[in-house]
Amino acid sequence: MIPALRCSAAAVLAASSVCSVDAGTLTDINPPANPFAEPSLAEVLQTVVGSPVDPTGPLRVHDSLDHAFYAAASFRLTYVGSYWGLGSLLHDVDVFANGALMGAGANASGAGFGPADLRVDAYNPDSDVTASTDPAYSFGGQANGPLDRVVTFDVTAFDTLNDAGGNPLGLIPAERRYLLFFEAGSDRDYQDFILLIEIDAPLNAAPSPSAFAGGLLLGGVTLLRRRR
């Protein structure tokens, strides 16, 4: 079902590009603490895909499969939205390929080339929490702990997607697309930061005007730095 995640190499290379998912529990998603101030994950998801979606339905990626994303040829990340308290908050995003930091930036959008196992961290400067796709993440003593801080949806089947404000996103041809919802606080509403990953554009399609070999271009500038 999720070839871009850590399925076997045989499944990734299979013509069907399908990888089965074992039955298991899904991380619970709470409504926002103040529903009058910010939307729920389900409401954001409906805005992005343009129709109601069951957060526990078939688009949901099993929580054991969204720790790393495999890009054989190319990938692109697009900022979708964030909700923190009464408004949006810039999250400082790091993208790692095969364990090495490729790029960083606020509300990251950019592209790069594979082959690579991708891990994404989103740091919230207000809560001082880093939400990572890697459940074993730890930096300076801070770790995800028992809380799964990312839930993922497979939106490959949608030809058009919007950002959290309802504005159309400029999609590129890609074999797989995933929406990542990060929990960078403690209320477990999983809409603090939302990111789209598009993986493996066809060979005859440009991955992105901002893509370049060996790095990730974010916000027009390559930033290789650590903070926190």
mmCIF file of C-alpha atoms in Angstrom:
data_model
loop_
_atom_site.group_PDB
_atom_site.id
_atom_site.type_symbol
_atom_site.label_atom_id
_atom_site.label_comp_id
_atom_site.label_asym_id
_atom_site.label_seq_id
_atom_site.Cartn_x
_atom_site.Cartn_y
_atom_site.Cartn_z
ATOM 1 C CA MET A 1 0.000 0.000 0.000
ATOM 2 C CA ILE A 2 2.791 2.452 0.864
ATOM 3 C CA PRO A 3 5.804 1.858 -1.387
ATOM 4 C CA ALA A 4 7.516 5.099 -0.435
ATOM 5 C CA LEU A 5 7.750 4.001 3.153
ATOM 6 C CA ARG A 6 10.002 1.266 4.406
ATOM 7 C CA CYS A 7 8.608 -1.604 2.382
ATOM 8 C CA SER A 8 10.961 -4.215 0.934
ATOM 9 C CA ALA A 9 13.044 -3.335 -2.100
ATOM 10 C CA ALA A 10 11.160 -5.982 -4.055
ATOM 11 C CA ALA A 11 7.863 -4.302 -3.280
ATOM 12 C CA VAL A 12 9.211 -0.900 -4.255
ATOM 13 C CA LEU A 13 10.470 -2.203 -7.589
ATOM 14 C CA ALA A 14 7.380 -4.294 -8.346
ATOM 15 C CA ALA A 15 5.273 -3.129 -11.265
ATOM 16 C CA SER A 16 2.269 -2.736 -8.995
ATOM 17 C CA SER A 17 4.297 -0.673 -6.482
ATOM 18 C CA VAL A 18 2.037 -2.029 -3.758
ATOM 19 C CA CYS A 19 3.119 -2.996 -0.282
ATOM 20 C CA SER A 20 0.729 -4.653 2.142
ATOM 21 C CA VAL A 21 0.106 -3.181 5.582
ATOM 22 C CA ASP A 22 -0.364 -5.364 8.638
ATOM 23 C CA ALA A 23 -3.387 -4.733 10.783
ATOM 24 C CA GLY A 24 -2.637 -2.718 13.905
ATOM 25 C CA THR A 25 -3.652 0.210 16.003
ATOM 26 C CA LEU A 26 -3.604 3.809 14.795
ATOM 27 C CA THR A 27 -2.554 6.787 16.871
ATOM 28 C CA ASP A 28 -5.598 8.526 18.326
ATOM 29 C CA ILE A 29 -6.254 12.059 17.061
ATOM 30 C CA ASN A 30 -7.948 14.503 19.431
ATOM 31 C CA PRO A 31 -10.127 17.469 18.468
ATOM 32 C CA PRO A 32 -8.414 20.842 18.997
ATOM 33 C CA ALA A 33 -8.540 22.218 22.518
ATOM 34 C CA ASN A 34 -10.334 25.297 21.178
ATOM 35 C CA PRO A 35 -12.394 24.308 18.114
ATOM 36 C CA PHE A 36 -13.455 27.926 17.650
ATOM 37 C CA ALA A 37 -9.833 29.035 17.212
ATOM 38 C CA GLU A 38 -8.500 26.323 14.926
ATOM 39 C CA PRO A 39 -9.789 23.467 12.781
ATOM 40 C CA SER A 40 -9.486 19.777 13.517
ATOM 41 C CA LEU A 41 -7.247 17.470 11.516
ATOM 42 C CA ALA A 42 -10.326 16.092 9.747
ATOM 43 C CA GLU A 43 -11.366 19.603 8.719
ATOM 44 C CA VAL A 44 -7.881 20.435 7.448
ATOM 45 C CA LEU A 45 -7.737 17.150 5.549
ATOM 46 C CA GLN A 46 -11.102 17.884 3.925
ATOM 47 C CA THR A 47 -9.864 21.319 2.845
ATOM 48 C CA VAL A 48 -6.676 19.869 1.381
ATOM 49 C CA VAL A 49 -8.254 17.033 -0.630
ATOM 50 C CA GLY A 50 -11.548 18.800 -1.353
ATOM 51 C CA SER A 51 -13.892 16.195 0.150
ATOM 52 C CA PRO A 52 -14.624 14.618 3.563
ATOM 53 C CA VAL A 53 -12.108 11.981 4.632
ATOM 54 C CA ASP A 54 -12.272 9.538 7.525
ATOM 55 C CA PRO A 55 -8.995 10.033 9.473
ATOM 56 C CA THR A 56 -9.037 6.313 10.311
ATOM 57 C CA GLY A 57 -10.056 5.227 6.796
ATOM 58 C CA PRO A 58 -8.113 3.782 3.873
ATOM 59 C CA LEU A 59 -6.056 6.944 3.213
ATOM 60 C CA ARG A 60 -4.429 6.665 6.628
ATOM 61 C CA VAL A 61 -0.924 5.228 6.576
ATOM 62 C CA HIS A 62 -0.204 2.675 9.280
ATOM 63 C CA ASP A 63 1.774 4.335 12.069
ATOM 64 C CA SER A 64 4.536 1.748 11.853
ATOM 65 C CA LEU A 65 5.214 2.693 8.217
ATOM 66 C CA ASP A 66 5.640 6.470 8.281
ATOM 67 C CA HIS A 67 9.038 6.683 9.978
ATOM 68 C CA ALA A 68 11.128 7.075 6.818
ATOM 69 C CA PHE A 69 10.202 7.793 3.221
ATOM 70 C CA TYR A 70 12.128 6.188 0.395
ATOM 71 C CA ALA A 71 12.758 8.243 -2.741
ATOM 72 C CA ALA A 72 14.418 6.272 -5.512
ATOM 73 C CA ALA A 73 14.863 9.220 -7.862
ATOM 74 C CA SER A 74 13.477 12.524 -6.570
ATOM 75 C CA PHE A 75 11.295 14.199 -3.975
ATOM 76 C CA ARG A 76 9.664 17.517 -3.232
ATOM 77 C CA LEU A 77 8.331 18.977 0.012
ATOM 78 C CA THR A 78 5.607 21.622 0.115
ATOM 79 C CA TYR A 79 4.372 23.564 3.136
ATOM 80 C CA VAL A 80 0.621 23.084 3.548
ATOM 81 C CA GLY A 81 -0.217 24.907 6.770
ATOM 82 C CA SER A 82 0.155 25.185 10.536
ATOM 83 C CA TYR A 83 -2.128 25.824 13.486
ATOM 84 C CA TRP A 84 -0.838 26.829 16.868
ATOM 85 C CA GLY A 85 -3.045 28.590 19.401
ATOM 86 C CA LEU A 86 -4.791 31.508 17.739
ATOM 87 C CA GLY A 87 -2.762 31.428 14.543
ATOM 88 C CA SER A 88 -0.001 29.955 12.454
ATOM 89 C CA LEU A 89 3.514 29.452 13.734
ATOM 90 C CA LEU A 90 6.706 29.025 11.750
ATOM 91 C CA HIS A 91 8.229 25.608 12.340
ATOM 92 C CA ASP A 92 11.917 25.061 11.701
ATOM 93 C CA VAL A 93 12.168 22.005 9.464
ATOM 94 C CA ASP A 94 15.149 19.681 8.953
ATOM 95 C CA VAL A 95 15.251 17.123 6.149
ATOM 96 C CA PHE A 96 17.645 14.184 6.454
ATOM 97 C CA ALA A 97 18.601 11.826 3.619
ATOM 98 C CA ASN A 98 20.286 8.584 4.587
ATOM 99 C CA GLY A 99 20.974 10.081 7.997
ATOM 100 C CA ALA A 100 22.707 13.221 6.720
ATOM 101 C CA LEU A 101 21.189 16.699 7.010
ATOM 102 C CA MET A 102 20.266 17.869 3.500
ATOM 103 C CA GLY A 103 18.639 21.166 4.294
ATOM 104 C CA ALA A 104 16.763 23.226 6.822
ATOM 105 C CA GLY A 105 14.451 26.168 6.839
ATOM 106 C CA ALA A 106 11.293 27.677 8.274
ATOM 107 C CA ASN A 107 8.142 26.005 6.913
ATOM 108 C CA ALA A 108 10.315 24.092 4.450
ATOM 109 C CA SER A 109 9.456 23.777 0.803
ATOM 110 C CA GLY A 110 11.992 22.408 -1.622
ATOM 111 C CA ALA A 111 13.224 19.409 -3.564
ATOM 112 C CA GLY A 112 16.105 17.015 -3.990
ATOM 113 C CA PHE A 113 17.231 13.786 -5.594
ATOM 114 C CA GLY A 114 17.407 10.179 -4.410
ATOM 115 C CA PRO A 115 18.079 7.467 -3.827
ATOM 116 C CA ALA A 116 17.452 8.383 -0.225
ATOM 117 C CA ASP A 117 15.655 7.397 2.934
ATOM 118 C CA LEU A 118 14.051 10.644 4.090
ATOM 119 C CA ARG A 119 13.333 11.705 7.658
ATOM 120 C CA VAL A 120 11.639 14.988 8.491
ATOM 121 C CA ASP A 121 11.826 16.929 11.785
ATOM 122 C CA ALA A 122 9.640 19.952 12.566
ATOM 123 C CA TYR A 123 10.777 22.103 15.490
ATOM 124 C CA ASN A 124 8.238 24.311 17.271
ATOM 125 C CA PRO A 125 10.074 27.232 18.922
ATOM 126 C CA ASP A 126 7.087 28.049 21.124
ATOM 127 C CA SER A 127 6.729 24.608 22.707
ATOM 128 C CA ASP A 128 10.438 23.745 22.252
ATOM 129 C CA VAL A 129 9.349 20.382 20.862
ATOM 130 C CA THR A 130 10.698 18.643 17.792
ATOM 131 C CA ALA A 131 8.169 16.419 16.057
ATOM 132 C CA SER A 132 9.980 13.832 13.968
ATOM 133 C CA THR A 133 8.932 11.056 11.630
ATOM 134 C CA ASP A 134 11.628 9.052 13.422
ATOM 135 C CA PRO A 135 10.168 7.647 16.673
ATOM 136 C CA ALA A 136 13.690 7.223 18.041
ATOM 137 C CA TYR A 137 14.544 10.905 17.473
ATOM 138 C CA SER A 138 16.662 12.478 20.193
ATOM 139 C CA PHE A 139 18.595 15.732 20.244
ATOM 140 C CA GLY A 140 20.076 17.349 23.320
ATOM 141 C CA GLY A 141 18.106 15.050 25.582
ATOM 142 C CA GLN A 142 14.826 15.859 23.894
ATOM 143 C CA ALA A 143 12.987 12.961 22.281
ATOM 144 C CA ASN A 144 9.602 12.112 20.883
ATOM 145 C CA GLY A 145 9.057 9.881 23.889
ATOM 146 C CA PRO A 146 6.061 7.543 23.857
ATOM 147 C CA LEU A 147 4.023 9.952 21.740
ATOM 148 C CA ASP A 148 3.828 9.301 18.001
ATOM 149 C CA ARG A 149 4.271 12.838 16.697
ATOM 150 C CA VAL A 150 3.398 12.317 13.020
ATOM 151 C CA VAL A 151 0.352 10.847 11.316
ATOM 152 C CA THR A 152 0.343 10.355 7.554
ATOM 153 C CA PHE A 153 -2.198 10.087 4.748
ATOM 154 C CA ASP A 154 -1.685 8.702 1.253
ATOM 155 C CA VAL A 155 -3.135 11.280 -1.160
ATOM 156 C CA THR A 156 -1.622 9.881 -4.345
ATOM 157 C CA ALA A 157 -5.049 9.323 -5.892
ATOM 158 C CA PHE A 158 -5.917 13.043 -5.863
ATOM 159 C CA ASP A 159 -5.099 15.060 -8.979
ATOM 160 C CA THR A 160 -5.497 18.375 -7.170
ATOM 161 C CA LEU A 161 -4.740 19.393 -3.608
ATOM 162 C CA ASN A 162 -5.091 22.630 -1.654
ATOM 163 C CA ASP A 163 -3.149 24.186 1.155
ATOM 164 C CA ALA A 164 -4.804 24.518 4.559
ATOM 165 C CA GLY A 165 -6.333 27.824 3.476
ATOM 166 C CA GLY A 166 -8.042 26.276 0.453
ATOM 167 C CA ASN A 167 -5.602 27.653 -2.124
ATOM 168 C CA PRO A 168 -4.587 25.219 -4.915
ATOM 169 C CA LEU A 169 -1.152 23.679 -4.594
ATOM 170 C CA GLY A 170 1.013 23.402 -7.694
ATOM 171 C CA LEU A 171 1.506 19.642 -7.854
ATOM 172 C CA ILE A 172 4.169 17.946 -9.946
ATOM 173 C CA PRO A 173 3.878 14.540 -11.620
ATOM 174 C CA ALA A 174 4.801 12.038 -8.906
ATOM 175 C CA GLU A 175 4.366 8.366 -8.232
ATOM 176 C CA ARG A 176 3.353 8.948 -4.612
ATOM 177 C CA ARG A 177 2.129 11.815 -2.451
ATOM 178 C CA TYR A 178 1.779 11.906 1.318
ATOM 179 C CA LEU A 179 0.377 14.442 3.772
ATOM 180 C CA LEU A 180 2.250 14.569 7.065
ATOM 181 C CA PHE A 181 0.485 16.023 10.118
ATOM 182 C CA PHE A 182 2.856 16.885 12.990
ATOM 183 C CA GLU A 183 2.061 17.117 16.691
ATOM 184 C CA ALA A 184 4.492 19.631 18.181
ATOM 185 C CA GLY A 185 2.608 20.198 21.425
ATOM 186 C CA SER A 186 0.784 18.017 23.934
ATOM 187 C CA ASP A 187 -2.910 18.125 22.970
ATOM 188 C CA ARG A 188 -2.548 15.474 20.232
ATOM 189 C CA ASP A 189 -4.667 17.255 17.647
ATOM 190 C CA TYR A 190 -2.012 16.649 14.952
ATOM 191 C CA GLN A 191 -2.418 19.804 12.931
ATOM 192 C CA ASP A 192 0.369 21.932 14.380
ATOM 193 C CA PHE A 193 2.307 21.643 11.118
ATOM 194 C CA ILE A 194 1.286 20.035 7.803
ATOM 195 C CA LEU A 195 3.664 19.054 5.008
ATOM 196 C CA LEU A 196 3.190 17.428 1.588
ATOM 197 C CA ILE A 197 5.839 15.041 0.238
ATOM 198 C CA GLU A 198 5.809 14.163 -3.472
ATOM 199 C CA ILE A 199 8.078 11.265 -4.377
ATOM 200 C CA ASP A 200 9.647 10.009 -7.603
ATOM 201 C CA ALA A 201 8.531 12.095 -10.547
ATOM 202 C CA PRO A 202 8.499 10.236 -13.882
ATOM 203 C CA LEU A 203 11.760 10.448 -15.815
ATOM 204 C CA ASN A 204 10.244 12.819 -18.374
ATOM 205 C CA ALA A 205 9.007 15.243 -15.709
ATOM 206 C CA ALA A 206 11.112 17.910 -14.012
ATOM 207 C CA PRO A 207 11.187 17.206 -10.242
ATOM 208 C CA SER A 208 11.086 20.910 -9.433
ATOM 209 C CA PRO A 209 12.704 24.137 -10.599
ATOM 210 C CA SER A 210 14.443 24.272 -7.232
ATOM 211 C CA ALA A 211 15.868 20.753 -7.274
ATOM 212 C CA PHE A 212 19.560 20.130 -7.598
ATOM 213 C CA ALA A 213 21.852 17.159 -7.132
ATOM 214 C CA GLY A 214 23.281 16.570 -3.689
ATOM 215 C CA GLY A 215 21.197 18.991 -1.670
ATOM 216 C CA LEU A 216 17.847 20.472 -0.805
ATOM 217 C CA LEU A 217 16.915 23.992 -1.819
ATOM 218 C CA LEU A 218 14.626 25.677 0.690
ATOM 219 C CA GLY A 219 13.214 29.135 0.329
ATOM 220 C CA GLY A 220 15.668 29.969 -2.457
ATOM 221 C CA VAL A 221 18.711 29.466 -0.218
ATOM 222 C CA THR A 222 20.532 26.281 0.791
ATOM 223 C CA LEU A 223 20.733 26.292 4.575
ATOM 224 C CA LEU A 224 22.849 23.684 6.311
ATOM 225 C CA ARG A 225 22.626 24.435 9.979
ATOM 226 C CA ARG A 226 21.429 23.163 13.315
ATOM 227 C CA ARG A 227 19.421 25.043 15.860
ATOM 228 C CA ARG A 228 18.198 23.947 19.284
#
